[in-house]
């Protein structure tokens, strides 16, 4: 039950908190704002509002708008070069998990030489230590999915080697996180569901992993309850701010869970799937394998009591059997309209399974 906890990110949580960015101490004078290659950050006004807040804080800004849904190594390299060319002294990740992860990895390459994969400790990475500290990062999340705003990790895909892997470094904790559920009201229902299940599974995996401890349990079970009881409400009514706020809270807790606990192999399995199929949303892949994955763990009786406890906080208060968890998991997927996702819709074939595993 022992744990080692270090989560140094200052977090502004709640509706309207984007408006308070200018009141916070800035880690530099010129920011590179990292956003996706889509249109929503601009069309919803989030970029303009962020630029205005940074201007009020006396910060000059440039925008890097190249990030994919599953961010690529080549994009990170381009972003690092862009940050150097523009003499940026900190990075702002504005968007979903992909933008925050890209911002962290760009922060690495803005101060270090060579190739990003030189520093990756797994797969074909060279595992070299960073010679220089990354640039400071501010994370402004517009989704409730990855918890990347409060953790020191980033997940990037090497598009040529089909490796999608994480990189953890103590200095990649954002110095400031903005979790404003008002920025999440415009997320479409489908992606609200995908992102919500990603956040849910961070905590479900941590709760049943052999790295579970007193602190991770506290975060995880609270996150599971808040997400499970509110996600379908946000999918049904995107403007339901109270439900959005509770899902966002669960998501941020799930980020902290990963700082003090461990995910299991469900996440790694999905990373392999989307490493080979770039258009597969991470949350969708997790949903596809979740029923079989957790049924397997239940059939092995690895932690029956924990599956029952999760089921109770998800809404079945009289749960007695571990398989009741699967009943509630499938019900939540049905309520969110994502129970019928198919791997084949994204071009995944059975003959690939061994390679992915």
Coordinates of N, CA and C in Angstrom, one line a residue, residues 3 11 17 28 80 82 100 106 120 133 143 147 158 165 201 242 253 255 273 280 303 305 312-313 319 326 347:
X3 N 3.3 4.3 -1.4 CA 3.2 5.0 -2.7 C 4.2 6.2 -2.6
X11 N -3.2 23.6 -10.7 CA -4.4 23.4 -11.5 C -5.5 24.4 -11.2
X17 N -12.5 29.2 -15.9 CA -11.1 29.4 -15.4 C -10.1 29.9 -16.5
X28 N 7.6 32.4 -18.8 CA 8.5 33.0 -19.8 C 7.8 34.2 -20.4
X80 N 9.6 21.3 -32.6 CA 10.8 21.7 -31.9 C 11.6 22.7 -32.7
X82 N 10.4 24.8 -34.9 CA 9.6 26.0 -34.9 C 9.8 26.8 -33.6
X100 N -1.8 18.4 -25.9 CA -1.0 18.5 -24.7 C 0.2 17.6 -24.8
X106 N 7.3 18.5 -27.9 CA 8.0 19.6 -28.6 C 8.9 20.4 -27.6
X120 N 13.4 7.9 -26.5 CA 12.4 7.0 -26.2 C 13.0 5.7 -25.6
X133 N 17.0 20.5 -19.9 CA 15.6 20.5 -19.4 C 14.7 21.0 -20.5
X143 N -10.8 18.9 -23.6 CA -11.5 17.7 -23.6 C -11.4 17.0 -22.2
X147 N -6.1 13.2 -19.2 CA -5.5 13.6 -17.9 C -4.1 14.1 -18.1
X158 N 5.6 6.9 -34.0 CA 6.6 6.9 -35.0 C 5.9 6.3 -36.2
X165 N 4.2 5.0 -28.5 CA 4.8 4.7 -27.1 C 4.9 6.0 -26.3
X201 N -11.1 4.4 -18.2 CA -10.2 3.2 -18.2 C -8.9 3.5 -17.6
X242 N -23.0 20.9 -15.6 CA -22.7 20.2 -14.3 C -22.2 18.8 -14.6
X253 N -8.6 13.7 -12.2 CA -8.2 12.7 -11.2 C -7.5 11.5 -11.8
X255 N -5.7 11.5 -14.4 CA -4.3 11.9 -14.7 C -3.4 11.7 -13.5
X273 N -2.8 -0.9 -31.6 CA -3.9 -0.8 -32.6 C -3.8 0.5 -33.4
X280 N -7.8 5.6 -36.1 CA -8.5 5.0 -35.0 C -8.4 5.9 -33.7
X303 N -9.0 -10.1 -8.9 CA -9.4 -9.2 -7.8 C -10.9 -9.0 -7.8
X305 N -13.2 -8.6 -5.5 CA -13.8 -7.6 -4.7 C -13.7 -6.2 -5.3
X312 N -20.4 -1.0 -7.8 CA -21.3 -0.3 -6.9 C -21.2 1.2 -7.1
X313 N -20.0 1.8 -7.3 CA -19.9 3.2 -7.5 C -20.4 3.7 -8.9
X319 N -24.5 -4.7 -6.2 CA -23.7 -5.7 -6.9 C -23.0 -6.7 -6.0
X326 N -19.1 -6.0 -15.9 CA -19.3 -6.0 -17.3 C -20.7 -5.6 -17.7
X347 N -10.3 -0.8 -40.6 CA -9.4 -1.6 -41.4 C -8.5 -2.6 -40.7

